GROMACS .gro file of C-alpha atoms in nm:
model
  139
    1UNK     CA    1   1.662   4.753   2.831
    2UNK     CA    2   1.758   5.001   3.132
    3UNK     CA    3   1.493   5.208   3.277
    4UNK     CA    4   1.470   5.530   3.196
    5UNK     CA    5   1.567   5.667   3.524
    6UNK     CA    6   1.867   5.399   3.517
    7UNK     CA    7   1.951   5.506   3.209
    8UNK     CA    8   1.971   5.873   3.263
    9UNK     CA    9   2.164   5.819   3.576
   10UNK     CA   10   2.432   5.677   3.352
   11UNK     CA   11   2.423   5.940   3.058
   12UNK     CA   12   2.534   6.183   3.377
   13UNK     CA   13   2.779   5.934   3.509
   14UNK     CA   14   2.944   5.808   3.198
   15UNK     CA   15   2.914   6.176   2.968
   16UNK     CA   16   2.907   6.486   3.225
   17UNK     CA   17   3.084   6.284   3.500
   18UNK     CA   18   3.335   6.087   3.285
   19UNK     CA   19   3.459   6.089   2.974
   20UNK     CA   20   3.303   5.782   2.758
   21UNK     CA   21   3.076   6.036   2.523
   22UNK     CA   22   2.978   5.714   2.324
   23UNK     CA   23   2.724   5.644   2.576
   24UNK     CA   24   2.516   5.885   2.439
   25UNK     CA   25   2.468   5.649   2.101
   26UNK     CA   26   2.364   5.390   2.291
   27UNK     CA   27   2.123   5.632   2.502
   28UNK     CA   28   2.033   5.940   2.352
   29UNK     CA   29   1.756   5.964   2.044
   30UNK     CA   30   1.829   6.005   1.716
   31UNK     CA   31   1.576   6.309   1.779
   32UNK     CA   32   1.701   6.463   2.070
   33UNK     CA   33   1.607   6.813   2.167
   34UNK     CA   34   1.674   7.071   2.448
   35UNK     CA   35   1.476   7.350   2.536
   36UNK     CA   36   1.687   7.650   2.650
   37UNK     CA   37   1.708   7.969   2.486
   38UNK     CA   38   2.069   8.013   2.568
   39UNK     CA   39   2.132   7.691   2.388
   40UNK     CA   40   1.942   7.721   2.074
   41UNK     CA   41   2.095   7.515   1.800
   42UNK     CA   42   2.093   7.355   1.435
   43UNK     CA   43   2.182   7.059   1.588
   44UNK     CA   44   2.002   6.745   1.767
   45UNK     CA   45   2.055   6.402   1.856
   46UNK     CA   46   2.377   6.227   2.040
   47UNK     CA   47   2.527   6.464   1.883
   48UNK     CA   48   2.393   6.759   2.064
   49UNK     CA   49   2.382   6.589   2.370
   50UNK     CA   50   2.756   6.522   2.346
   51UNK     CA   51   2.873   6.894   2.213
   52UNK     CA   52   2.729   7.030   2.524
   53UNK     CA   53   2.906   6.816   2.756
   54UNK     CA   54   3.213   6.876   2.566
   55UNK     CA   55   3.167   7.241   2.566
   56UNK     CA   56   3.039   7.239   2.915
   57UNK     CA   57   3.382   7.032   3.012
   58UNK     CA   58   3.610   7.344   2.811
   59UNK     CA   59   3.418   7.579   3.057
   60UNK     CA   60   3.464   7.383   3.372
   61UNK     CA   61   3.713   7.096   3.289
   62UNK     CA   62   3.700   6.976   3.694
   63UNK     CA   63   3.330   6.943   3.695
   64UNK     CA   64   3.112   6.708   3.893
   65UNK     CA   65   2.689   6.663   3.840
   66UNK     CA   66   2.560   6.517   4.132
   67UNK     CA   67   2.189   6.438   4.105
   68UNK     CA   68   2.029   6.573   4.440
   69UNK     CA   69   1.668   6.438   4.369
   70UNK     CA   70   1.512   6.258   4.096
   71UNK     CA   71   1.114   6.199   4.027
   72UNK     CA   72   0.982   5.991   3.741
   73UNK     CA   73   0.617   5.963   3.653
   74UNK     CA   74   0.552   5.736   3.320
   75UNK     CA   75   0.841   5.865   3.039
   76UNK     CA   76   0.911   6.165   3.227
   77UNK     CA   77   1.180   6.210   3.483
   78UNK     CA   78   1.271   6.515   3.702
   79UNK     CA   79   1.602   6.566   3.796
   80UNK     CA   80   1.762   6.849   4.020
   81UNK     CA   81   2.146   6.857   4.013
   82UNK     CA   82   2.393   7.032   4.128
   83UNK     CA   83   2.713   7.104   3.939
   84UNK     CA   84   3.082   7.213   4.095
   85UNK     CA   85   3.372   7.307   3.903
   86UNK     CA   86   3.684   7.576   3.841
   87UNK     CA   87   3.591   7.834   3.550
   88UNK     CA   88   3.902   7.781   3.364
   89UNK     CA   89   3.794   7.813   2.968
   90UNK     CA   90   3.602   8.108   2.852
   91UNK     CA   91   3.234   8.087   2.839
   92UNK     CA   92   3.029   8.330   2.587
   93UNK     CA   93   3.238   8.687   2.658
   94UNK     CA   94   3.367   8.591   3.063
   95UNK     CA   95   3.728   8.475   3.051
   96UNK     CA   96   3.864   8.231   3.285
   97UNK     CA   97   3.791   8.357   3.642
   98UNK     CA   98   4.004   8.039   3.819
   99UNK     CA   99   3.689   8.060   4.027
  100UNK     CA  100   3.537   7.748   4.214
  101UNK     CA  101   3.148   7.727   4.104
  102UNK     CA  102   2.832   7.575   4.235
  103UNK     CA  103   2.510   7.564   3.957
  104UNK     CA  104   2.227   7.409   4.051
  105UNK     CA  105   1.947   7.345   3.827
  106UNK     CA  106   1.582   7.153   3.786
  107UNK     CA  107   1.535   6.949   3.474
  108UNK     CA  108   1.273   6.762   3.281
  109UNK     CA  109   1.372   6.474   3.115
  110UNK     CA  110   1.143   6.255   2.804
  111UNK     CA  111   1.219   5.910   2.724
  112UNK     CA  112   1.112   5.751   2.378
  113UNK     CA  113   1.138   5.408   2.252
  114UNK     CA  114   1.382   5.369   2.605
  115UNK     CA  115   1.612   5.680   2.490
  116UNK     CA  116   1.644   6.015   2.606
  117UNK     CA  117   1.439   6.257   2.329
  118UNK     CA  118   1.380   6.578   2.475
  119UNK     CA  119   1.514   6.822   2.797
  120UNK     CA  120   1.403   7.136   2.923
  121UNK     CA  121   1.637   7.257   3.175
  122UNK     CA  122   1.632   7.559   3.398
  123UNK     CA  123   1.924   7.666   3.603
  124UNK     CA  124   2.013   7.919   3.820
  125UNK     CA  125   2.243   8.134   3.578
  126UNK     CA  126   2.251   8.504   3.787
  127UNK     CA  127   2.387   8.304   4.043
  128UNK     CA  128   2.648   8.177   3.805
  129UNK     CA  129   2.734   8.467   3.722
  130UNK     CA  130   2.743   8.637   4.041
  131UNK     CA  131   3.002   8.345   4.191
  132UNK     CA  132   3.226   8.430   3.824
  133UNK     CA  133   3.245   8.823   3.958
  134UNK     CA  134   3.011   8.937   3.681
  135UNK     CA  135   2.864   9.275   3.710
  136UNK     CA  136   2.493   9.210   3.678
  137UNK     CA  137   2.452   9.564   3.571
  138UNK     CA  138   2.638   9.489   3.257
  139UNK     CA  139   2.399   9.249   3.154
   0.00000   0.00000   0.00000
């Protein structure tokens, strides 16, 4: 069985980096969970895990996760990442900007059982939306 911090590394390498979303069978809990309010969903598991990659990919289909740091302490791991890509699907009510991005973000990762159950993630969405020429005001 991978560790858990091998086994992360590979859920970003093989799902937001690549293409082969069955990794996330073989990785992800039956369980799964994220906590972020802008994500709130019916849904859990692989599943989940593999929608928001998917939808993620629509958004930015160029995009690139490159794990800057990456801190584990028992079944936890820390991660902050970086993400670069070209807005080029519409994302909530922002249409396609054609804009090159850069989102950074800190995440907390929990392993069960060797599988990824549970992710809080915080990122740096006003200055998302600043790089995609969104009026802050509006918001």
């Amino acid at each position: 069985m991978p560790t858990s911090e091998d086994a992360l590394t590979r859920l970003y390498e093989d799902i937001w980096n690549g293409s082969n979303l069955d990794t996330a069978d073989e990785l992800v809990h039956e369980e799964y969970i994220i906590h972020d309010r802008e994500l709130a969903t019916e849904m859990q598991g692989p599943e989940l895990y593999t929608a928001l990659a998917s939808r993620t990919r629509e958004i930015f289909p160029d995009m690139k996760f490159e794990i800057e740091d990456m801190i584990a302490a028992g079944e936890k791991i820390a991660i902050r990442w970086t993400m670069t890509g070209t807005h080029q699907g519409p994302m909530s009510d922002i249409e396609p900007t054609g804009r090159q991005v850069e989102l950074t973000a800190i995440e907390i990762n929990r392993f069960e059982d060797g599988k990824l159950i549970e992710t809080w993630t915080q990122s740096d969405q006003v200055g998302l939306m600043q790089q995609l020429g969104v009026d802050m005001g509006d918001m």
